[in-house]
Coordinates of C-alpha atoms and ligand atoms in Angstrom, one line a residue:
M1 CA -24.9 -7.7 -18.1
T2 CA -28.5 -7.7 -17.3
S3 CA -30.1 -6.1 -14.3
S4 CA -32.5 -8.4 -12.7
S5 CA -34.0 -8.5 -9.2
L6 CA -33.2 -11.7 -7.3
S7 CA -35.7 -13.2 -4.9
T8 CA -35.0 -11.8 -1.5
T9 CA -35.0 -14.2 1.3
L10 CA -34.0 -13.6 4.9
D11 CA -31.6 -16.5 5.1
Q12 CA -29.2 -15.4 2.4
L13 CA -26.5 -12.9 2.0
P14 CA -26.4 -11.0 -1.4
P15 CA -25.2 -13.7 -3.8
A16 CA -21.4 -14.0 -4.4
C17 CA -20.0 -13.0 -7.7
D18 CA -16.7 -14.3 -9.2
N19 CA -16.1 -15.9 -5.8
I20 CA -16.3 -12.5 -4.1
Q21 CA -18.5 -12.2 -1.0
L22 CA -18.0 -8.9 0.7
N23 CA -20.9 -9.1 3.2
Y24 CA -19.9 -10.2 6.7
C25 CA -19.0 -8.8 10.1
K26 CA -16.2 -6.2 9.7
T27 CA -15.3 -5.9 13.4
V28 CA -11.8 -7.3 13.4
A29 CA -11.9 -8.5 17.0
C30 CA -15.3 -10.3 16.6
A31 CA -15.5 -14.1 16.3
N32 CA -17.6 -13.6 13.1
F33 CA -15.1 -11.3 11.4
S34 CA -14.9 -12.2 7.7
R35 CA -17.3 -15.2 8.1
T36 CA -19.9 -15.6 5.4
D37 CA -22.3 -18.1 7.0
P38 CA -25.7 -16.3 6.9
N39 CA -26.7 -18.0 10.2
L40 CA -24.3 -15.8 12.0
Y41 CA -26.4 -12.7 11.2
V42 CA -29.9 -11.3 11.6
L43 CA -31.0 -10.6 8.1
Q44 CA -34.0 -8.6 6.9
N45 CA -34.7 -6.6 3.8
S46 CA -38.3 -5.4 4.3
N47 CA -37.9 -2.4 6.6
L48 CA -35.8 0.3 4.9
Q49 CA -35.3 2.0 8.3
R50 CA -33.4 -0.8 9.8
P51 CA -30.1 -2.5 9.0
V52 CA -30.2 -5.4 6.6
L53 CA -27.5 -7.3 8.4
I54 CA -26.7 -7.4 12.2
C55 CA -23.9 -9.5 13.6
R56 CA -25.3 -11.9 16.2
E57 CA -22.0 -11.9 18.0
C58 CA -21.0 -8.2 18.3
G59 CA -24.1 -6.3 17.3
A60 CA -22.4 -4.4 14.5
F61 CA -24.5 -3.6 11.4
P62 CA -22.1 -3.2 8.4
P63 CA -24.0 -2.0 5.3
V64 CA -24.6 -4.8 2.7
I65 CA -23.3 -4.4 -0.8
S66 CA -24.0 -6.1 -4.1
N67 CA -21.0 -8.3 -5.0
Y68 CA -22.3 -8.4 -8.6
D69 CA -22.2 -4.6 -8.8
V70 CA -18.8 -4.3 -7.3
V71 CA -17.4 -6.6 -10.0
A72 CA -19.4 -4.8 -12.7
E73 CA -18.1 -1.5 -11.5
K74 CA -14.6 -2.8 -11.6
Q75 CA -15.1 -3.9 -15.2
R76 CA -16.4 -0.4 -16.1
L77 CA -13.4 1.3 -14.5
K78 CA -11.1 -1.1 -16.3
L79 CA -12.7 -0.5 -19.7
E80 CA -12.4 3.3 -19.2
Q81 CA -8.8 3.0 -18.2
N82 CA -8.0 0.8 -21.3
S83 CA -10.1 2.8 -23.7
G84 CA -8.1 3.9 -26.7
L85 CA -5.4 1.3 -26.1
A86 CA -4.7 -1.4 -28.6
A87 CA -6.8 -4.4 -27.6
C88 CA -9.2 -7.0 -29.1
S89 CA -12.4 -5.0 -29.9
N90 CA -14.6 -8.1 -30.3
K91 CA -17.2 -7.8 -27.6
H92 CA -17.9 -11.5 -27.5
C93 CA -14.2 -12.5 -27.1
P94 CA -12.7 -13.2 -23.6
H95 CA -9.8 -10.9 -24.5
H96 CA -12.1 -8.0 -25.3
G97 CA -10.6 -4.7 -24.0
L98 CA -7.5 -6.4 -22.6
P99 CA -4.6 -4.2 -23.8
V100 CA -1.7 -5.7 -25.8
L101 CA 0.6 -3.7 -23.5
T102 CA -0.2 -5.8 -20.4
Y103 CA -1.6 -9.0 -22.0
R104 CA 1.0 -9.7 -24.7
Q105 CA 0.4 -13.5 -24.4
H106 CA -3.1 -13.0 -25.8
Y107 CA -1.9 -11.6 -29.1
H108 CA 0.6 -12.0 -31.8
A109 CA 2.2 -9.3 -34.1
F110 CA 0.5 -9.5 -37.5
G111 CA 2.4 -7.3 -39.9
F112 CA 1.9 -3.6 -40.4
S113 CA -0.8 -1.2 -41.6
G114 CA 1.1 1.7 -43.0
E115 CA 3.5 2.7 -40.2
R116 CA 1.4 1.0 -37.5
Q117 CA 1.8 -2.3 -35.9
R118 CA -1.0 -4.8 -36.5
Y119 CA -1.9 -7.5 -34.0
R120 CA -4.1 -10.6 -34.1
C121 CA -6.1 -11.9 -31.1
R122 CA -5.2 -15.5 -30.3
A123 CA -8.7 -16.3 -29.2
C124 CA -11.0 -14.9 -31.9
H125 CA -8.4 -14.1 -34.7
H126 CA -9.7 -10.5 -34.9
T127 CA -7.0 -8.1 -36.1
F128 CA -6.5 -4.5 -35.1
V129 CA -3.8 -1.8 -35.4
D130 CA -1.9 -0.2 -32.4
P131 CA -2.8 3.5 -32.7
W132 CA 0.2 4.4 -30.6
S133 CA 2.8 2.6 -32.7
S134 CA 3.4 5.4 -35.1
S135 CA 4.7 8.9 -34.4
N136 CA 2.2 11.5 -33.4
N137 CA 1.9 14.2 -36.1
K138 CA -0.2 16.4 -33.8
H139 CA 2.4 16.5 -31.0
Q140 CA 3.4 20.1 -31.5
L141 CA -0.1 21.4 -31.4
Q142 CA -0.9 19.2 -28.4
Q143 CA 2.2 20.4 -26.6
K144 CA 1.1 24.0 -27.0
L145 CA -2.4 23.1 -25.9
L146 CA -1.1 21.5 -22.7
A147 CA 1.3 24.3 -22.0
Y148 CA -1.6 26.8 -22.2
L149 CA -3.8 24.6 -20.0
F150 CA -1.1 24.1 -17.4
T151 CA -0.5 27.9 -17.2
G152 CA -4.2 28.6 -16.5
Y153 CA -5.7 29.7 -19.8
T154 CA -9.4 29.1 -20.2
V155 CA -10.7 26.8 -22.9
R156 CA -12.0 29.8 -24.8
E157 CA -8.7 31.6 -24.7
I158 CA -6.8 28.4 -25.8
C159 CA -9.2 27.9 -28.7
R160 CA -8.6 31.5 -29.8
R161 CA -4.8 31.3 -29.5
L162 CA -4.6 28.0 -31.4
A163 CA -7.4 28.9 -33.8
M164 CA -9.5 25.9 -33.1
N165 CA -13.1 25.3 -32.2
P166 CA -14.1 23.8 -28.8
K167 CA -15.0 20.5 -30.4
T168 CA -11.4 20.2 -31.8
F169 CA -10.1 21.2 -28.4
Y170 CA -11.9 18.4 -26.6
D171 CA -11.0 15.9 -29.4
Q172 CA -7.4 16.8 -28.9
L173 CA -7.7 16.7 -25.1
N174 CA -9.2 13.2 -25.3
N175 CA -6.5 12.1 -27.7
I176 CA -3.8 13.3 -25.3
A177 CA -5.6 11.6 -22.4
A178 CA -5.6 8.3 -24.2
R179 CA -1.9 8.7 -25.0
C180 CA -1.3 9.4 -21.3
R181 CA -3.2 6.2 -20.3
H182 CA -1.0 4.3 -22.8
Q183 CA 2.2 5.7 -21.1
L184 CA 0.8 5.1 -17.6
T185 CA -0.1 1.5 -18.3
I186 CA 3.5 0.7 -19.0
F187 CA 4.8 2.2 -15.8
D188 CA 1.9 1.0 -13.6
A189 CA 2.7 -2.6 -14.9
R190 CA 6.3 -2.2 -13.9
L191 CA 5.3 -1.1 -10.4
G192 CA 3.0 -4.1 -10.2
K193 CA 6.0 -6.4 -10.8
Q194 CA 8.2 -5.0 -8.0
S195 CA 8.2 -6.9 -4.8
Q196 CA 9.3 -4.5 -2.0
A197 CA 7.1 -3.6 1.0
R198 CA 4.8 -0.7 0.1
Q199 CA 3.2 2.2 1.9
L200 CA 0.2 3.7 0.3
A201 CA -1.9 6.8 0.9
T202 CA -5.5 7.0 -0.1
D203 CA -7.9 9.9 0.0
L204 CA -11.5 10.6 -1.1
T205 CA -12.6 14.0 -2.0
P206 CA -15.2 15.8 -4.3
L207 CA -13.9 16.2 -7.8
Q208 CA -15.3 19.7 -7.9
P209 CA -15.4 20.9 -4.3
Q210 CA -17.7 23.9 -4.9
S211 CA -20.3 22.2 -7.1
N212 CA -22.0 19.6 -4.9
N213 CA -22.6 17.4 -7.9
G214 CA -22.0 14.1 -6.1
V215 CA -18.9 13.2 -8.0
L216 CA -16.2 11.9 -5.6
W217 CA -12.6 11.2 -6.5
V218 CA -10.6 8.5 -4.8
A219 CA -6.8 8.4 -5.3
T220 CA -4.0 6.2 -4.0
A221 CA -0.4 7.2 -4.1
E222 CA 2.8 5.5 -3.0
V223 CA 3.8 7.4 0.1
N224 CA 7.6 8.0 -0.4
S225 CA 7.7 8.9 -4.1
G226 CA 4.2 10.4 -4.5
Y227 CA 3.6 8.2 -7.5
V228 CA -0.2 8.0 -8.0
I229 CA -1.0 4.4 -8.6
S230 CA -4.7 4.7 -9.3
Q231 CA -7.6 7.2 -9.2
H232 CA -11.3 6.7 -10.0
V233 CA -14.5 8.8 -9.9
N234 CA -18.1 7.5 -9.2
Y235 CA -19.4 9.0 -12.4
Q236 CA -19.9 7.8 -16.0
T237 CA -20.6 9.9 -19.0
Q238 CA -23.2 7.4 -20.4
S239 CA -26.6 7.5 -18.8
V240 CA -28.2 4.2 -17.8
A241 CA -31.7 2.9 -18.1
T242 CA -31.8 1.1 -14.7
S243 CA -30.8 3.6 -12.0
V244 CA -32.8 3.1 -8.8
T245 CA -33.9 5.4 -5.9
H246 CA -33.3 2.9 -3.1
H247 CA -30.1 1.0 -2.7
D248 CA -30.9 -2.8 -2.6
A249 CA -27.8 -5.0 -2.4
Y250 CA -29.9 -8.0 -3.5
C251 CA -30.6 -6.4 -6.8
N252 CA -28.2 -6.2 -9.8
G253 CA -27.6 -2.7 -11.2
T254 CA -28.3 -1.1 -7.8
R255 CA -25.0 0.9 -8.0
F256 CA -26.5 3.6 -10.3
I257 CA -28.1 6.6 -8.6
A258 CA -31.3 7.9 -10.2
P259 CA -31.1 11.5 -11.2
H260 CA -32.4 13.7 -8.3
N261 CA -31.5 16.8 -6.4
D262 CA -31.2 17.1 -2.6
H263 CA -31.1 20.4 -0.8
Y264 CA -30.7 20.8 2.9
P265 CA -30.5 24.1 4.7
S266 CA -26.8 24.9 5.1
S267 CA -25.7 24.1 8.6
A268 CA -23.5 26.5 10.6
A269 CA -19.7 26.0 9.9
P270 CA -18.2 23.8 12.5
L271 CA -16.3 25.6 15.3
S272 CA -12.6 25.0 15.5
Q273 CA -12.1 22.3 18.0
G274 CA -9.4 19.9 19.2
L275 CA -8.4 16.8 17.3
L276 CA -10.2 14.4 19.7
A277 CA -13.5 16.3 19.4
H278 CA -13.1 16.5 15.6
I279 CA -12.7 12.7 15.4
D280 CA -15.7 12.1 17.7
T281 CA -17.8 14.4 15.5
T282 CA -16.8 12.6 12.4
Y283 CA -17.8 9.3 13.9
R284 CA -21.2 10.7 14.8
H285 CA -21.7 12.1 11.3
I286 CA -20.9 8.8 9.8
L287 CA -23.3 6.9 12.1
A288 CA -26.0 9.4 11.0
R289 CA -25.7 8.4 7.4
K290 CA -28.5 6.2 5.9
N291 CA -25.7 4.0 4.7
M292 CA -22.4 4.4 6.6
E293 CA -20.4 3.4 3.6
N294 CA -22.0 6.1 1.3
P295 CA -21.0 9.7 2.1
L296 CA -23.8 10.8 -0.3
S297 CA -26.4 9.3 1.9
A298 CA -25.8 11.9 4.6
Q299 CA -27.7 15.1 4.6
V300 CA -25.6 16.6 1.8
N301 CA -26.6 18.8 -1.1
I302 CA -26.6 17.1 -4.4
N303 CA -27.0 18.9 -7.7
Y304 CA -27.2 15.9 -10.1
P305 CA -25.0 16.2 -13.2
A306 CA -26.8 17.4 -16.3
K307 CA -25.6 14.4 -18.3
G308 CA -24.3 10.9 -17.4
C309 CA -24.9 8.9 -14.2
L310 CA -23.6 8.9 -10.7
V311 CA -22.5 5.7 -9.1
R312 CA -23.0 5.0 -5.4
P313 CA -19.5 5.8 -4.1
Q314 CA -19.1 2.6 -2.2
Y315 CA -19.1 0.6 -5.5
T316 CA -16.4 2.8 -7.0
V317 CA -14.2 2.8 -3.8
Y318 CA -14.5 -1.0 -3.4
S319 CA -13.6 -1.4 -7.1
H320 CA -10.7 1.0 -6.6
F321 CA -9.2 -1.3 -3.9
L322 CA -10.0 -4.4 -6.1
Y323 CA -7.9 -2.8 -8.8
L324 CA -5.0 -2.2 -6.3
H325 CA -5.4 -5.7 -5.1
E326 CA -5.0 -7.1 -8.6
L327 CA -2.1 -4.8 -9.5
L328 CA -0.2 -5.7 -6.3
N329 CA -1.2 -9.4 -6.4
H330 CA 2.3 -10.7 -7.0
N331 CA 3.8 -8.6 -4.2
T332 CA 3.8 -10.7 -1.0
S333 CA 5.7 -8.1 1.1
T334 CA 3.8 -6.1 3.7
L335 CA 1.5 -3.3 2.6
A336 CA 0.5 -0.3 4.7
V337 CA -2.5 1.9 3.7
F338 CA -2.9 5.3 5.3
M339 CA -6.3 7.0 5.0
P340 CA -8.4 9.7 6.6
Q341 CA -11.1 8.8 9.0
E342 CA -13.8 7.5 6.6
T343 CA -15.7 4.3 7.2
L344 CA -16.1 3.7 3.4
L345 CA -12.3 3.6 2.9
R346 CA -11.9 1.4 6.0
S347 CA -14.5 -1.1 4.9
A348 CA -13.4 -1.2 1.3
C349 CA -9.7 -1.7 2.3
L350 CA -10.5 -4.4 4.9
S351 CA -13.0 -6.3 2.7
I352 CA -10.9 -6.3 -0.4
F353 CA -7.6 -7.1 1.3
I354 CA -9.2 -9.6 3.7
D355 CA -6.6 -12.2 2.8
R356 CA -3.9 -9.9 3.9
I357 CA -5.8 -8.9 7.1
N358 CA -6.1 -12.6 8.0
N359 CA -2.4 -13.3 7.4
H360 CA -1.2 -10.0 8.9
T361 CA 0.5 -8.6 5.8
I362 CA -1.4 -5.4 5.7
D363 CA -1.4 -2.4 8.1
P364 CA -4.5 -0.2 7.4
L365 CA -4.5 3.0 9.4
Y366 CA -6.6 6.0 10.0
V367 CA -4.4 9.1 10.2
V368 CA -5.7 12.5 11.4
E369 CA -3.3 15.3 11.9
D370 CA -3.3 19.1 12.5
Q371 CA -2.0 21.0 9.5
Q372 CA 0.8 22.3 11.8
W373 CA 1.9 18.8 12.7
Q374 CA 5.5 18.4 11.6
H375 CA 5.9 15.2 9.7
G376 CA 8.6 12.7 10.6
Q377 CA 9.4 13.9 14.1
Q378 CA 10.1 11.3 16.8
V379 CA 7.1 10.8 19.1
E380 CA 7.5 10.8 22.8
K381 CA 4.3 10.6 24.9
I382 CA 1.4 8.6 23.6
D383 CA -2.2 8.6 24.8
I384 CA -4.6 5.8 24.0
V385 CA -8.3 6.6 23.7
L386 CA -11.1 4.2 22.6
M387 CA -13.5 6.1 20.3
G388 CA -16.7 5.9 18.3
W389 CA -19.5 3.3 18.3
W390 CA -16.8 0.7 17.4
R391 CA -14.5 1.7 20.3
D392 CA -11.7 2.1 17.8
R393 CA -8.3 2.2 19.5
W394 CA -6.6 5.6 18.7
A395 CA -3.1 6.6 19.7
F396 CA -2.5 10.3 20.1
S397 CA 0.6 12.4 20.3
R398 CA 1.5 16.1 20.1
N399 CA 4.7 17.8 19.1
K400 CA 5.6 21.5 19.4
S401 CA 3.2 22.6 16.8
G402 CA 0.4 20.2 16.5
N403 CA -1.5 17.0 17.3
K404 CA -1.8 13.7 15.5
G405 CA -3.8 10.6 16.0
I406 CA -3.6 7.2 14.3
C407 CA -5.8 4.1 14.6
H408 CA -4.6 0.7 13.4
L409 CA -7.7 -0.8 11.7
G410 CA -6.3 -4.3 11.6
G411 CA -6.3 -4.5 15.4
N412 CA -2.5 -4.4 15.8
K413 CA -1.5 -2.6 19.0
K414 CA 2.2 -2.6 18.4
D415 CA 4.5 -0.1 16.7
Q416 CA 2.4 2.9 17.6
Q417 CA 5.4 5.2 18.0
R418 CA 6.6 4.2 14.6
W419 CA 3.2 4.8 13.0
L420 CA 2.8 8.1 14.6
T421 CA 6.1 9.1 13.1
I422 CA 5.7 7.8 9.5
A423 CA 2.0 7.3 8.8
T424 CA 0.5 10.1 6.6
H425 CA -1.9 10.3 3.7
R426 CA -0.4 13.6 2.5
A427 CA 0.9 12.0 -0.8
A428 CA -2.7 11.5 -2.0
T429 CA -4.2 14.6 -0.4
A430 CA -1.5 16.9 -1.7
Y431 CA -1.8 15.5 -5.2
Q432 CA -5.6 16.2 -5.2
Q433 CA -5.0 19.7 -3.8
R434 CA -2.5 20.5 -6.5
F435 CA -5.0 19.4 -9.2
Y436 CA -7.5 21.8 -7.7
D437 CA -4.9 24.6 -7.7
Q438 CA -3.6 23.8 -11.2
F439 CA -7.0 23.6 -12.9
N440 CA -9.0 25.9 -10.6
H441 CA -10.3 27.8 -13.6
M442 CA -11.8 24.7 -15.2
I443 CA -12.9 22.9 -12.0
N444 CA -14.9 25.9 -10.6
E445 CA -16.1 27.4 -13.8
P446 CA -19.9 27.9 -13.2
R447 CA -20.9 26.4 -16.6
R448 CA -19.0 23.2 -15.8
K449 CA -20.4 22.6 -12.3
L450 CA -23.0 20.1 -13.6
R451 CA -20.7 18.9 -16.4
P452 CA -18.0 16.8 -14.8
A453 CA -17.3 14.8 -18.0
S454 CA -15.0 17.4 -19.4
L455 CA -12.7 17.0 -16.4
L456 CA -12.2 13.3 -16.9
P457 CA -9.5 13.5 -19.6
L458 CA -7.7 16.1 -17.4
L459 CA -7.4 13.5 -14.6
D460 CA -5.5 11.1 -16.9
I461 CA -3.3 13.9 -18.2
Y462 CA -2.6 15.2 -14.8
R463 CA -1.7 11.8 -13.4
A464 CA 0.7 11.1 -16.3
W465 CA 2.3 14.5 -15.9
H466 CA 2.6 14.2 -12.1
N467 CA 4.1 10.7 -12.2
L468 CA 6.4 10.9 -15.3
C469 CA 7.3 14.6 -15.9
H470 CA 7.0 16.6 -12.7
Q471 CA 10.3 16.9 -10.9
N472 CA 10.8 17.5 -7.2
K473 CA 13.3 20.0 -5.8
T474 CA 16.1 17.6 -6.6
G475 CA 15.1 17.0 -10.2
I476 CA 13.5 13.6 -9.7
T477 CA 10.1 12.4 -10.8
P478 CA 7.9 10.0 -8.7
A479 CA 8.5 7.3 -11.4
Q480 CA 12.3 7.7 -11.0
T481 CA 12.1 7.5 -7.2
L482 CA 10.4 4.1 -7.7
D483 CA 13.0 3.0 -10.3
L484 CA 10.4 2.8 -13.0
M485 CA 12.4 5.0 -15.3
S486 CA 15.9 6.5 -15.4
S487 CA 15.2 10.1 -16.3
P488 CA 12.3 12.5 -16.3
M489 CA 10.0 12.5 -19.3
T490 CA 9.5 15.8 -21.1
L491 CA 6.1 16.8 -22.3
E492 CA 7.4 16.3 -25.8
Q493 CA 8.3 12.7 -25.0
L494 CA 5.0 12.1 -23.3
L495 CA 3.1 13.2 -26.5
R496 CA 5.3 11.8 -29.2
Ligands
ZN501 ZN1 -19.4 -9.2 14.7
ZN502 ZN1 -10.4 -11.5 -29.4

């Protein structure tokens, strides 16, 4: 794709891409909600200090986003996810990068190459072998490597014990990660074919919490099993030629952030405060961002990664939801999405699932709870408070130990008692926390702070292990809970 600036006029929204137009009023109760007629808005693109779009009806000023860049970012994430899988490798073919595993209809079996299955693309007749169709002669070495990694050995120590150099270590790690993506693709596709109502938990957090390198990590898990359906980071290992300093949604390629460093004096740690005050403060912090949907546009420190390129987080998060939307496309049952109080998650979820918002088959909720809140308890007294610039309608309750608040972002005022009891994003939050705990030595290693690339294979490996191998107290894996497999997978089976 080329990156060209389009002529900016004040009577147009950023151009649609693949029939996707994500710019409109996002106030659910407003008459202009989800309407894409530019006459309904005040549009300007000359004064950087003022909003580009203001709703003439309710006065809201949702940030604008490049539809082209959301679609392009989704393609980038998809290519990364499918990298290493058997697929047509002809860049000019419509089947390029679409894996045989999930797009069988595009290919036919075409004999063998040694032990390996060969395929031919039905569109361009290009042939290729499936690298995962023969047994893995490195599986014993890889098993040892993973065992050391999961028990907290440093890369240097693992290299010493396995008598390999760091380059071989990372080659093996990348090979394991590709194998894990191959396995995950099979189970994710099974999940996509199921049709029951789903509850999802989403969270957004720094990949390396102590490095301030601008790399954020969004993950979505199925609430009851803990199965992590999808995770993405706003960082790519290749640098780009076209990164820009100012975000301009009318300009293609605007999602890439130009290398820079931001340093602000560290502000005093927030005092411990009640849940209500905490939510109010979060709203004010979000309003103070230059772009409400970009957490990196607040006064945050950024130590730009030494290699590669940061992506404006709104593009990765919108694409994350676009991915979920496609995966769950065949499921017409109701969907619930539980998330922390973050405007980016709200906007992305509402905008991508706009069809479900309009036909009331999705329940998106903010959930904020004290650590002490005991999950699952029946809720008795409920207080309603309208909060933030948007006058969001929050329902609060407290039990013996803690407080909890929920806010239905689709405007539904019913079932508050039920939501206060069942809604939680802990499945995603706890998954991310366990990743930090498990790989603390790699995540926080000083030399790695500006080198997030080496953590990317670890994310794929961790998701596969978590979904397919890791057993809960009763010996069941998340994939088993969802009926995607009948017994836990051992590390050996994962790597064979
Ligand atoms: Zn409006
Ligand atoms: Zn092809």
